[in-house]
Amino acid sequence: MARPGLEAVRDLAAQGQITAVLVYAPDRLSRKYAYQVLLGEEFARYGVQLVFLQAPSTQTPEDQLLVQFQGMIAEYERAQIAERCRRGKRHRAQQGSISVLSQAPYGYRYVKKSETTDAYYQVIEAEAQVVRWIFDAYTRQGLSLSAVAGQLNERQVPTRKGAQWVASTICGMVHNPAYQGRACFNKTEGHPPQRVNRQVRQRGESFSRHPVRRWRPHQDWIEIPVPALVSPDTFALAQERLEKNQQLARRRTLHPTLLQGLLVCQHCGYALFLSTSTRQGQRRCYYRCGGRDALRHPQRPVCCNRPLRQKDLDQLVWQEILRLLEDPALLQTEIQRRLQEAQNTDPQQQREEVLRREQARLQNSMDRLLTAYQEDLLPLEELRQRMPELRRQQQAIHSELQSVQMATQDQSRYLHLVQTLNQFRDRLRVQADKLDVVERQKIVRLLVREVVVSTDTILIRHCIRLPQPTPNSPSPLATPSSGTSINQSSLLRTWRYPVTLYAKVGEKQRSTANLY
């Protein structure tokens, strides 16, 4: 119904400037029968005659019945066309055809299908360098999406459409799996606008008053191989940081805290948020469980975990993290373990050898074709038909080989950076008391996955593997050292609830853990 031409005709009919509307066929007016009836009644109300050129005049009941049948058949035909197009695109995507995708992302050029080759993505080297820099700045340099967009605008790097770089564009590029060599079809699906009422709000469902596109489950995606611009490890690291930033986003935070986004209640699973109160002219801050929030649970709270003093809990966790970093034997063991894993499992080197063998095979095939043409064993038409496909494969392998080599260099830089951990620990020991909240946040978030708060315990889960204690040997963190001991209690509750909590340092290993 929202078509410019149709809107103009309806306005002219309402103003009384036309006496008849000529339509080629009922399905040209609309492919939905209900809309045809609605428009017909509207035109009749304004005294405008609706005439179909490819249908009988609607003077008799039989003619009206025939027009109605044509409208229903047009609606059925529309559904059939949509289903056939969807099935055809899905089949071509499963066959690895790139033509089913809408357009090539930034860094690629879409080359149309010809008589000799299928459609494919061609790498634009100037844009590919920008894509690699974006992933490097976001994953290695630690810049935010807005900061990356700001630096691109300062350097006057042109976009494809000539507009300014914005954070949403950078986020879409970091999310795009085509840059790791696997473009995906059937990633999203359209959702019609929803009618929002009280029942929808109370159920907590996500809704939108406008048509939107939402992500499908990952198992429904169909992968199509394309030339890779970044390594899979770099892409996985970017996805991990996107997920972590979504959890730790500041949003409307006016006063940042050390454990923002890391506190989880063990009883109900809700996150703990910062709550403030003013008592006798003094501002006091507490970490309060979401299960006790009166706005979320107006009937009764679902959790019995009482608030904790923000300042005392931050200090307790910070002391435990400092004590964890001050253990040279533990850190050295972790460094040696990661170095050994990197040396033993090196899929990049194996992939590089496979790519080099494939590159040599393609070069030999091209040389044999040229030799056969020079000796008049191969006609020119067949040479022109077979050579472009070999060159396209050679270019794709060359791009993937560059990505693998870049990933190997990134890994060597990562290992070199891990070896400087002792220097970092020495600087941290001197400046630990001088760091502000934001700098302490960066250190804590590099190490801590979450802090689980219970009624009488606090469990800190980090990404450094602790050795398993034997029955005769105590845990490496059980011995008190400088700072808060693991067996030392701390009064973190308010004076009304004199509950003593004990801090424990736990461990949760992550497959993609990255300290620096």
Short mmCIF file of C-alpha atoms in Angstrom, two decimals:
data_model
loop_
_atom_site.label_atom_id
_atom_site.label_comp_id
_atom_site.label_asym_id
_atom_site.label_seq_id
_atom_site.Cartn_x
_atom_site.Cartn_y
_atom_site.Cartn_z
CA MET A 1 0.00 0.00 0.00
CA ALA A 2 2.91 2.40 0.62
CA ARG A 3 3.82 3.14 -3.01
CA PRO A 4 4.39 6.67 -4.33
CA GLY A 5 2.29 6.18 -7.48
CA LEU A 6 -0.60 4.61 -5.59
CA GLU A 7 -0.49 7.37 -2.95
CA ALA A 8 -0.71 10.02 -5.69
CA VAL A 9 -3.73 8.31 -7.30
CA ARG A 10 -5.52 8.04 -3.92
CA ASP A 11 -4.87 11.73 -3.23
CA LEU A 12 -6.27 12.74 -6.63
CA ALA A 13 -9.36 10.60 -6.03
CA ALA A 14 -9.92 12.18 -2.62
CA GLN A 15 -9.63 15.67 -4.12
CA GLY A 16 -12.18 14.83 -6.86
CA GLN A 17 -9.82 15.52 -9.75
CA ILE A 18 -10.26 12.17 -11.54
CA THR A 19 -13.28 10.16 -12.62
CA ALA A 20 -11.72 6.77 -13.40
CA VAL A 21 -8.60 4.73 -12.61
CA LEU A 22 -7.27 2.48 -15.37
CA VAL A 23 -5.38 -0.60 -14.17
CA TYR A 24 -3.78 -3.13 -16.52
CA ALA A 25 -4.76 -6.14 -14.40
CA PRO A 26 -5.94 -6.80 -10.82
CA ASP A 27 -2.51 -8.10 -9.76
CA ARG A 28 -0.96 -4.77 -10.87
CA LEU A 29 -3.12 -2.90 -8.38
CA SER A 30 -2.08 -5.24 -5.56
CA ARG A 31 -1.12 -8.88 -5.15
CA LYS A 32 -3.19 -9.12 -1.99
CA TYR A 33 -6.90 -9.59 -2.37
CA ALA A 34 -7.79 -7.66 0.79
CA TYR A 35 -5.96 -4.57 -0.52
CA GLN A 36 -7.81 -4.80 -3.84
CA VAL A 37 -11.17 -4.77 -2.04
CA LEU A 38 -10.05 -1.90 0.21
CA LEU A 39 -8.91 0.25 -2.71
CA GLY A 40 -12.02 -0.57 -4.74
CA GLU A 41 -14.31 0.54 -1.89
CA GLU A 42 -12.26 3.70 -1.38
CA PHE A 43 -12.48 4.69 -5.04
CA ALA A 44 -16.22 3.94 -5.09
CA ARG A 45 -16.72 6.14 -2.02
CA TYR A 46 -15.19 9.07 -3.89
CA GLY A 47 -17.20 8.35 -7.07
CA VAL A 48 -14.18 7.10 -9.05
CA GLN A 49 -14.63 4.13 -11.36
CA LEU A 50 -12.02 1.34 -11.18
CA VAL A 51 -11.44 -0.21 -14.62
CA PHE A 52 -9.26 -3.30 -15.26
CA LEU A 53 -8.04 -3.50 -18.88
CA GLN A 54 -7.28 -7.24 -18.75
CA ALA A 55 -10.42 -8.23 -16.85
CA PRO A 56 -14.17 -8.06 -17.59
CA SER A 57 -16.16 -5.10 -16.43
CA THR A 58 -17.63 -5.51 -12.96
CA GLN A 59 -21.21 -4.82 -13.97
CA THR A 60 -22.65 -8.27 -13.22
CA PRO A 61 -22.11 -10.53 -10.18
CA GLU A 62 -20.39 -13.06 -12.44
CA ASP A 63 -17.84 -10.44 -13.53
CA GLN A 64 -17.18 -9.44 -9.92
CA LEU A 65 -16.66 -13.08 -8.98
CA LEU A 66 -14.12 -13.49 -11.79
CA VAL A 67 -12.19 -10.39 -10.67
CA GLN A 68 -12.14 -11.72 -7.11
CA PHE A 69 -10.76 -15.04 -8.33
CA GLN A 70 -8.01 -13.20 -10.23
CA GLY A 71 -7.08 -11.32 -7.06
CA MET A 72 -6.78 -14.53 -5.02
CA ILE A 73 -4.74 -16.20 -7.77
CA ALA A 74 -2.40 -13.17 -7.88
CA GLU A 75 -1.86 -13.47 -4.11
CA TYR A 76 -1.12 -17.18 -4.48
CA GLU A 77 1.28 -16.48 -7.35
CA ARG A 78 3.14 -13.94 -5.25
CA ALA A 79 3.68 -16.51 -2.49
CA GLN A 80 4.84 -19.05 -5.07
CA ILE A 81 7.36 -16.65 -6.61
CA ALA A 82 8.78 -15.74 -3.20
CA GLU A 83 9.16 -19.40 -2.19
CA ARG A 84 10.79 -20.39 -5.48
CA CYS A 85 13.26 -17.50 -5.25
CA ARG A 86 14.14 -18.44 -1.68
CA ARG A 87 14.67 -22.11 -2.55
CA GLY A 88 16.70 -21.22 -5.64
CA LYS A 89 19.00 -18.88 -3.74
CA ARG A 90 19.47 -21.44 -0.97
CA HIS A 91 20.41 -24.14 -3.49
CA ARG A 92 22.94 -21.87 -5.22
CA ALA A 93 24.43 -20.88 -1.87
CA GLN A 94 24.90 -24.54 -0.96
CA GLN A 95 26.70 -24.99 -4.29
CA GLY A 96 29.12 -22.19 -3.31
CA SER A 97 27.85 -19.50 -5.71
CA ILE A 98 28.63 -15.97 -4.54
CA SER A 99 25.91 -14.46 -6.76
CA VAL A 100 23.22 -15.03 -4.09
CA LEU A 101 24.71 -12.33 -1.84
CA SER A 102 23.44 -8.80 -2.24
CA GLN A 103 26.72 -6.94 -2.72
CA ALA A 104 30.42 -7.21 -1.97
CA PRO A 105 31.48 -5.79 1.41
CA TYR A 106 34.14 -3.13 1.83
CA GLY A 107 37.48 -4.53 0.68
CA TYR A 108 36.08 -6.60 -2.19
CA ARG A 109 34.79 -6.01 -5.71
CA TYR A 110 31.98 -8.13 -7.12
CA VAL A 111 32.94 -9.59 -10.50
CA LYS A 112 29.92 -10.72 -12.51
CA LYS A 113 29.48 -14.11 -14.04
CA SER A 114 30.86 -14.54 -17.54
CA GLU A 115 30.81 -17.29 -20.11
CA THR A 116 34.03 -18.80 -18.74
CA THR A 117 33.92 -18.11 -14.98
CA ASP A 118 31.37 -17.82 -12.21
CA ALA A 119 30.85 -14.69 -10.15
CA TYR A 120 33.47 -14.11 -7.43
CA TYR A 121 34.85 -11.52 -5.00
CA GLN A 122 38.02 -9.74 -6.08
CA VAL A 123 40.19 -8.17 -3.37
CA ILE A 124 40.73 -4.40 -3.56
CA GLU A 125 44.14 -4.12 -1.94
CA ALA A 126 43.76 -0.47 -0.88
CA GLU A 127 40.52 -1.21 0.97
CA ALA A 128 41.88 -4.53 2.28
CA GLN A 129 44.67 -2.64 4.08
CA VAL A 130 42.04 -0.49 5.78
CA VAL A 131 40.11 -3.59 6.88
CA ARG A 132 43.25 -5.17 8.34
CA TRP A 133 44.07 -1.96 10.19
CA ILE A 134 40.54 -1.82 11.65
CA PHE A 135 40.81 -5.35 13.05
CA ASP A 136 44.33 -4.67 14.36
CA ALA A 137 43.29 -1.40 16.04
CA TYR A 138 40.25 -3.02 17.64
CA THR A 139 41.86 -6.27 18.81
CA ARG A 140 45.53 -5.39 19.43
CA GLN A 141 45.59 -1.67 20.13
CA GLY A 142 42.42 -1.80 22.22
CA LEU A 143 40.65 1.12 20.53
CA SER A 144 36.88 1.41 20.73
CA LEU A 145 34.63 1.40 17.69
CA SER A 146 34.11 5.15 17.97
CA ALA A 147 37.85 5.75 18.30
CA VAL A 148 38.55 3.65 15.19
CA ALA A 149 35.96 5.62 13.23
CA GLY A 150 37.43 8.90 14.49
CA GLN A 151 40.95 7.99 13.39
CA LEU A 152 39.72 6.97 9.93
CA ASN A 153 37.96 10.30 9.57
CA GLU A 154 41.05 12.19 10.73
CA ARG A 155 43.17 10.37 8.15
CA GLN A 156 40.50 11.14 5.54
CA VAL A 157 40.17 7.51 4.50
CA PRO A 158 37.31 7.44 1.98
CA THR A 159 34.35 5.15 2.43
CA ARG A 160 32.70 3.38 -0.46
CA LYS A 161 29.79 5.83 -0.57
CA GLY A 162 31.78 8.95 0.33
CA ALA A 163 30.19 9.37 3.78
CA GLN A 164 31.84 9.64 7.19
CA TRP A 165 32.97 6.62 9.18
CA VAL A 166 30.68 5.88 12.14
CA ALA A 167 30.80 3.30 14.92
CA SER A 168 27.87 1.30 13.55
CA THR A 169 29.68 0.83 10.22
CA ILE A 170 32.81 -0.40 12.00
CA CYS A 171 30.69 -2.76 14.12
CA GLY A 172 29.10 -4.25 11.01
CA MET A 173 32.53 -4.81 9.45
CA VAL A 174 33.88 -6.51 12.58
CA HIS A 175 30.80 -8.76 12.65
CA ASN A 176 31.10 -9.73 8.96
CA PRO A 177 32.47 -13.32 8.66
CA ALA A 178 33.48 -12.74 5.01
CA TYR A 179 36.72 -11.11 6.18
CA GLN A 180 37.94 -14.43 7.59
CA GLY A 181 37.21 -16.18 4.27
CA ARG A 182 33.64 -17.44 4.86
CA ALA A 183 30.87 -15.24 3.52
CA CYS A 184 27.52 -16.37 4.90
CA PHE A 185 24.08 -16.53 3.32
CA ASN A 186 20.81 -16.65 5.26
CA LYS A 187 22.23 -14.76 8.25
CA THR A 188 19.20 -12.59 8.98
CA GLU A 189 15.44 -12.70 8.58
CA GLY A 190 12.80 -10.00 8.40
CA HIS A 191 10.29 -9.44 11.17
CA PRO A 192 7.08 -7.44 10.62
CA PRO A 193 6.17 -4.61 13.00
CA GLN A 194 4.49 -5.71 16.20
CA ARG A 195 1.59 -4.24 18.05
CA VAL A 196 2.87 -3.30 21.49
CA ASN A 197 0.49 -3.70 24.40
CA ARG A 198 0.72 -4.30 28.11
CA GLN A 199 0.88 -8.09 27.81
CA VAL A 200 3.92 -7.90 25.51
CA ARG A 201 5.73 -5.58 27.92
CA GLN A 202 4.97 -7.76 30.93
CA ARG A 203 6.28 -10.88 29.16
CA GLY A 204 9.59 -9.07 28.60
CA GLU A 205 9.64 -9.87 24.88
CA SER A 206 11.68 -7.84 22.40
CA PHE A 207 9.46 -5.84 20.09
CA SER A 208 9.68 -3.19 17.41
CA ARG A 209 7.08 -0.87 15.94
CA HIS A 210 8.89 -0.93 12.60
CA PRO A 211 10.01 -3.79 10.31
CA VAL A 212 13.43 -5.03 11.43
CA ARG A 213 15.92 -7.73 10.49
CA ARG A 214 17.18 -10.12 13.18
CA TRP A 215 19.96 -12.67 13.28
CA ARG A 216 19.14 -16.28 12.54
CA PRO A 217 20.70 -19.14 14.54
CA HIS A 218 24.27 -19.81 13.49
CA GLN A 219 23.48 -23.36 12.35
CA ASP A 220 21.16 -21.93 9.65
CA TRP A 221 23.97 -19.96 8.01
CA ILE A 222 25.34 -21.22 4.68
CA GLU A 223 29.06 -20.51 4.26
CA ILE A 224 30.53 -19.55 0.88
CA PRO A 225 34.36 -19.46 0.54
CA VAL A 226 35.86 -16.08 -0.41
CA PRO A 227 39.42 -14.63 -0.18
CA ALA A 228 40.30 -13.94 3.47
CA LEU A 229 41.57 -10.54 4.62
CA VAL A 230 42.26 -11.41 8.29
CA SER A 231 43.12 -14.63 10.06
CA PRO A 232 40.45 -16.69 11.85
CA ASP A 233 42.20 -16.09 15.19
CA THR A 234 42.02 -12.31 14.75
CA PHE A 235 38.36 -12.53 13.77
CA ALA A 236 37.56 -14.74 16.79
CA LEU A 237 39.39 -12.31 19.08
CA ALA A 238 37.30 -9.44 17.67
CA GLN A 239 34.06 -11.37 18.31
CA GLU A 240 35.18 -12.10 21.87
CA ARG A 241 35.84 -8.44 22.51
CA LEU A 242 32.49 -7.43 21.02
CA GLU A 243 30.74 -9.83 23.37
CA LYS A 244 32.76 -8.63 26.33
CA ASN A 245 32.12 -4.97 25.50
CA GLN A 246 28.40 -5.68 25.32
CA GLN A 247 28.57 -7.04 28.85
CA LEU A 248 30.85 -4.31 30.23
CA ALA A 249 29.44 -1.32 28.33
CA ARG A 250 29.33 1.88 30.38
CA ARG A 251 25.99 3.04 28.93
CA ARG A 252 24.75 5.78 31.32
CA THR A 253 27.38 5.22 33.99
CA LEU A 254 28.26 8.50 35.69
CA HIS A 255 30.58 7.09 38.36
CA PRO A 256 32.63 4.07 37.11
CA THR A 257 33.47 1.33 39.58
CA LEU A 258 36.12 -1.37 39.55
CA LEU A 259 33.77 -4.37 39.29
CA GLN A 260 31.17 -2.92 36.94
CA GLY A 261 29.63 -5.70 34.84
CA LEU A 262 31.59 -8.48 36.60
CA LEU A 263 29.46 -9.18 39.69
CA VAL A 264 27.01 -12.10 39.57
CA CYS A 265 24.75 -13.37 42.34
CA GLN A 266 25.17 -17.06 43.05
CA HIS A 267 21.64 -17.52 44.36
CA CYS A 268 19.48 -16.02 41.59
CA GLY A 269 21.94 -15.40 38.73
CA TYR A 270 21.14 -11.69 38.43
CA ALA A 271 23.90 -9.12 38.06
CA LEU A 272 24.75 -6.74 40.88
CA PHE A 273 24.30 -3.05 40.12
CA LEU A 274 25.51 0.10 41.84
CA SER A 275 23.07 1.69 44.26
CA THR A 276 23.63 4.95 46.11
CA SER A 277 22.10 6.46 49.23
CA THR A 278 22.67 9.67 51.16
CA ARG A 279 22.82 9.42 54.90
CA GLN A 280 23.70 12.39 57.12
CA GLY A 281 24.98 14.31 54.15
CA GLN A 282 27.36 11.51 53.07
CA ARG A 283 26.97 9.60 49.79
CA ARG A 284 27.31 5.83 50.23
CA CYS A 285 27.53 3.29 47.42
CA TYR A 286 26.46 -0.35 47.53
CA TYR A 287 26.37 -3.29 45.14
CA ARG A 288 22.77 -4.52 45.10
CA CYS A 289 21.48 -7.73 43.51
CA GLY A 290 18.95 -7.38 40.70
CA GLY A 291 16.80 -10.04 42.34
CA ARG A 292 16.03 -7.59 45.15
CA ASP A 293 15.10 -4.71 42.82
CA ALA A 294 11.57 -3.52 43.58
CA LEU A 295 11.01 -2.28 40.03
CA ARG A 296 11.76 -5.69 38.51
CA HIS A 297 9.96 -7.69 41.19
CA PRO A 298 7.13 -5.56 42.61
CA GLN A 299 5.44 -8.48 44.37
CA ARG A 300 8.38 -9.81 46.36
CA PRO A 301 12.14 -10.19 45.86
CA VAL A 302 13.48 -13.43 44.42
CA CYS A 303 16.86 -13.24 46.17
CA CYS A 304 17.96 -12.93 49.76
CA ASN A 305 21.48 -11.70 49.03
CA ARG A 306 21.97 -8.40 50.86
CA PRO A 307 23.83 -5.34 49.52
CA LEU A 308 27.60 -4.99 49.85
CA ARG A 309 29.70 -1.90 50.37
CA GLN A 310 31.16 -0.88 47.01
CA LYS A 311 34.38 0.63 48.30
CA ASP A 312 35.28 -2.31 50.54
CA LEU A 313 34.49 -4.98 47.93
CA ASP A 314 36.51 -3.17 45.24
CA GLN A 315 39.47 -2.92 47.58
CA LEU A 316 39.23 -6.60 48.54
CA VAL A 317 39.16 -7.84 44.92
CA TRP A 318 41.96 -5.45 43.89
CA GLN A 319 44.20 -6.76 46.68
CA GLU A 320 43.52 -10.35 45.63
CA ILE A 321 44.40 -9.57 41.99
CA LEU A 322 47.62 -7.85 43.04
CA ARG A 323 48.55 -10.85 45.18
CA LEU A 324 47.83 -13.15 42.23
CA LEU A 325 50.15 -11.14 39.97
CA GLU A 326 52.91 -11.00 42.56
CA ASP A 327 53.42 -14.78 42.47
CA PRO A 328 56.37 -15.20 40.03
CA ALA A 329 56.23 -19.00 40.01
CA LEU A 330 52.55 -19.04 39.05
CA LEU A 331 53.00 -16.52 36.25
CA GLN A 332 56.11 -18.24 34.91
CA THR A 333 54.28 -21.56 34.82
CA GLU A 334 51.40 -19.97 32.90
CA ILE A 335 53.79 -18.37 30.40
CA GLN A 336 55.62 -21.65 29.80
CA ARG A 337 52.34 -23.49 29.34
CA ARG A 338 51.08 -21.06 26.73
CA LEU A 339 54.41 -21.02 24.91
CA GLN A 340 54.41 -24.81 24.80
CA GLU A 341 50.85 -24.89 23.46
CA ALA A 342 51.69 -22.32 20.79
CA GLN A 343 54.71 -24.32 19.67
CA ASN A 344 52.98 -27.70 19.67
CA THR A 345 49.71 -26.65 18.03
CA ASP A 346 50.47 -24.38 15.11
CA PRO A 347 47.69 -24.79 12.53
CA GLN A 348 48.87 -21.67 10.67
CA GLN A 349 52.14 -23.33 9.69
CA GLN A 350 50.38 -26.44 8.43
CA ARG A 351 47.89 -24.34 6.51
CA GLU A 352 50.72 -22.30 5.00
CA GLU A 353 52.41 -25.46 3.71
CA VAL A 354 49.14 -26.65 2.13
CA LEU A 355 48.60 -23.28 0.47
CA ARG A 356 52.12 -23.19 -0.92
CA ARG A 357 51.72 -26.67 -2.41
CA GLU A 358 48.42 -25.63 -3.96
CA GLN A 359 50.01 -22.44 -5.31
CA ALA A 360 52.82 -24.44 -6.92
CA ARG A 361 50.32 -26.86 -8.45
CA LEU A 362 48.33 -24.02 -10.02
CA GLN A 363 51.49 -22.42 -11.40
CA ASN A 364 52.51 -25.72 -12.98
CA SER A 365 49.05 -26.08 -14.54
CA MET A 366 49.28 -22.60 -16.05
CA ASP A 367 52.78 -23.29 -17.38
CA ARG A 368 51.62 -26.54 -18.98
CA LEU A 369 48.72 -24.77 -20.67
CA LEU A 370 51.04 -22.11 -22.10
CA THR A 371 53.48 -24.78 -23.28
CA ALA A 372 50.66 -26.71 -24.97
CA TYR A 373 49.48 -23.53 -26.71
CA GLN A 374 52.99 -22.69 -27.92
CA GLU A 375 53.37 -26.18 -29.39
CA ASP A 376 49.95 -25.93 -31.13
CA LEU A 377 48.50 -28.69 -28.95
CA LEU A 378 45.82 -26.40 -27.53
CA PRO A 379 43.61 -23.91 -29.43
CA LEU A 380 43.39 -20.29 -28.36
CA GLU A 381 39.69 -20.52 -27.47
CA GLU A 382 40.28 -23.30 -24.94
CA LEU A 383 43.24 -21.39 -23.47
CA ARG A 384 41.04 -18.31 -22.95
CA GLN A 385 38.38 -20.48 -21.35
CA ARG A 386 40.61 -22.28 -18.84
CA MET A 387 43.17 -19.62 -17.92
CA PRO A 388 40.88 -17.09 -16.07
CA GLU A 389 39.62 -19.72 -13.62
CA LEU A 390 43.20 -20.74 -12.75
CA ARG A 391 44.20 -17.12 -12.25
CA ARG A 392 41.20 -16.53 -9.97
CA GLN A 393 42.14 -19.53 -7.83
CA GLN A 394 45.74 -18.35 -7.71
CA GLN A 395 44.66 -14.91 -6.52
CA ALA A 396 42.42 -16.37 -3.81
CA ILE A 397 45.23 -18.59 -2.53
CA HIS A 398 47.65 -15.65 -2.58
CA SER A 399 45.28 -13.55 -0.43
CA GLU A 400 44.75 -16.37 2.06
CA LEU A 401 48.50 -16.97 2.23
CA GLN A 402 49.06 -13.33 3.13
CA SER A 403 46.46 -13.61 5.90
CA VAL A 404 48.14 -16.73 7.32
CA GLN A 405 51.56 -15.07 7.28
CA MET A 406 50.11 -12.03 9.02
CA ALA A 407 48.54 -14.27 11.68
CA THR A 408 51.92 -15.93 12.28
CA GLN A 409 53.53 -12.53 12.80
CA ASP A 410 50.74 -11.55 15.20
CA GLN A 411 51.34 -14.74 17.19
CA SER A 412 55.08 -14.04 17.45
CA ARG A 413 54.33 -10.50 18.66
CA TYR A 414 51.88 -11.93 21.19
CA LEU A 415 54.48 -14.36 22.55
CA HIS A 416 57.06 -11.58 22.74
CA LEU A 417 54.58 -9.45 24.67
CA VAL A 418 53.85 -12.23 27.15
CA GLN A 419 57.55 -12.51 27.93
CA THR A 420 57.56 -8.93 29.23
CA LEU A 421 55.11 -9.78 31.99
CA ASN A 422 57.80 -9.49 34.67
CA GLN A 423 58.46 -5.88 33.74
CA PHE A 424 54.73 -5.18 33.86
CA ARG A 425 54.52 -6.74 37.33
CA ASP A 426 57.38 -4.59 38.60
CA ARG A 427 55.77 -1.40 37.33
CA LEU A 428 52.42 -2.43 38.77
CA ARG A 429 53.96 -3.06 42.20
CA VAL A 430 55.27 0.51 42.31
CA GLN A 431 52.23 2.30 40.88
CA ALA A 432 49.38 0.13 42.17
CA ASP A 433 48.21 2.69 44.74
CA LYS A 434 48.39 5.59 42.26
CA LEU A 435 46.14 4.12 39.56
CA ASP A 436 42.67 5.56 39.11
CA VAL A 437 39.46 3.51 38.72
CA VAL A 438 39.57 3.38 34.91
CA GLU A 439 43.16 2.06 34.80
CA ARG A 440 42.39 -0.51 37.48
CA GLN A 441 39.36 -1.58 35.46
CA LYS A 442 41.55 -2.42 32.47
CA ILE A 443 43.82 -4.64 34.56
CA VAL A 444 40.96 -6.42 36.32
CA ARG A 445 39.04 -7.06 33.10
CA LEU A 446 42.12 -8.57 31.48
CA LEU A 447 42.29 -11.18 34.22
CA VAL A 448 38.83 -11.62 35.77
CA ARG A 449 35.92 -13.27 33.98
CA GLU A 450 33.35 -12.78 36.74
CA VAL A 451 33.02 -12.37 40.51
CA VAL A 452 30.37 -14.62 42.05
CA VAL A 453 28.84 -13.23 45.25
CA SER A 454 27.19 -15.54 47.74
CA THR A 455 25.88 -15.03 51.25
CA ASP A 456 29.22 -15.74 52.93
CA THR A 457 31.77 -16.15 50.08
CA ILE A 458 33.12 -14.23 47.11
CA LEU A 459 34.55 -16.33 44.26
CA ILE A 460 36.91 -14.59 41.80
CA ARG A 461 37.13 -16.48 38.49
CA HIS A 462 40.15 -15.52 36.41
CA CYS A 463 41.96 -16.82 33.31
CA ILE A 464 45.25 -17.98 34.88
CA ARG A 465 45.36 -21.71 35.43
CA LEU A 466 46.11 -22.66 39.03
CA PRO A 467 47.95 -25.92 39.79
CA GLN A 468 45.81 -28.63 41.32
CA PRO A 469 46.68 -28.93 45.02
CA THR A 470 47.67 -32.34 46.35
CA PRO A 471 46.47 -33.64 49.74
CA ASN A 472 49.88 -32.97 51.30
CA SER A 473 50.61 -29.61 49.61
CA PRO A 474 48.52 -26.50 50.16
CA SER A 475 47.19 -24.26 47.40
CA PRO A 476 49.69 -21.69 46.09
CA LEU A 477 47.37 -18.90 47.18
CA ALA A 478 46.58 -20.26 50.60
CA THR A 479 49.63 -18.67 52.21
CA PRO A 480 48.95 -15.13 53.41
CA SER A 481 51.07 -12.45 51.79
CA SER A 482 50.95 -8.71 51.40
CA GLY A 483 47.38 -7.47 51.11
CA THR A 484 44.26 -9.32 52.14
CA SER A 485 44.68 -12.96 53.00
CA ILE A 486 42.41 -15.57 51.58
CA ASN A 487 41.45 -16.66 55.08
CA GLN A 488 41.02 -13.13 56.35
CA SER A 489 37.45 -11.95 56.74
CA SER A 490 36.14 -8.56 55.68
CA LEU A 491 32.99 -6.86 56.93
CA LEU A 492 31.35 -5.95 53.59
CA ARG A 493 27.72 -5.83 54.64
CA THR A 494 26.02 -2.85 56.20
CA TRP A 495 25.90 -2.41 59.96
CA ARG A 496 22.33 -3.71 60.02
CA TYR A 497 23.40 -7.07 58.57
CA PRO A 498 26.63 -8.08 60.33
CA VAL A 499 27.56 -10.91 57.92
CA THR A 500 31.24 -11.74 57.40
CA LEU A 501 32.31 -12.70 53.85
CA TYR A 502 35.39 -14.66 52.84
CA ALA A 503 37.17 -14.05 49.55
CA LYS A 504 38.28 -17.06 47.51
CA VAL A 505 40.32 -16.97 44.32
CA GLY A 506 38.84 -19.37 41.83
CA GLU A 507 39.84 -20.26 38.27
CA LYS A 508 37.94 -20.59 35.03
CA GLN A 509 40.01 -21.37 31.96
CA ARG A 510 38.92 -19.89 28.63
CA SER A 511 39.88 -21.25 25.25
CA THR A 512 40.57 -17.79 23.82
CA ALA A 513 42.02 -16.19 26.95
CA ASN A 514 44.20 -13.18 26.10
CA LEU A 515 45.98 -11.38 28.91
CA TYR A 516 47.60 -8.61 26.92
#
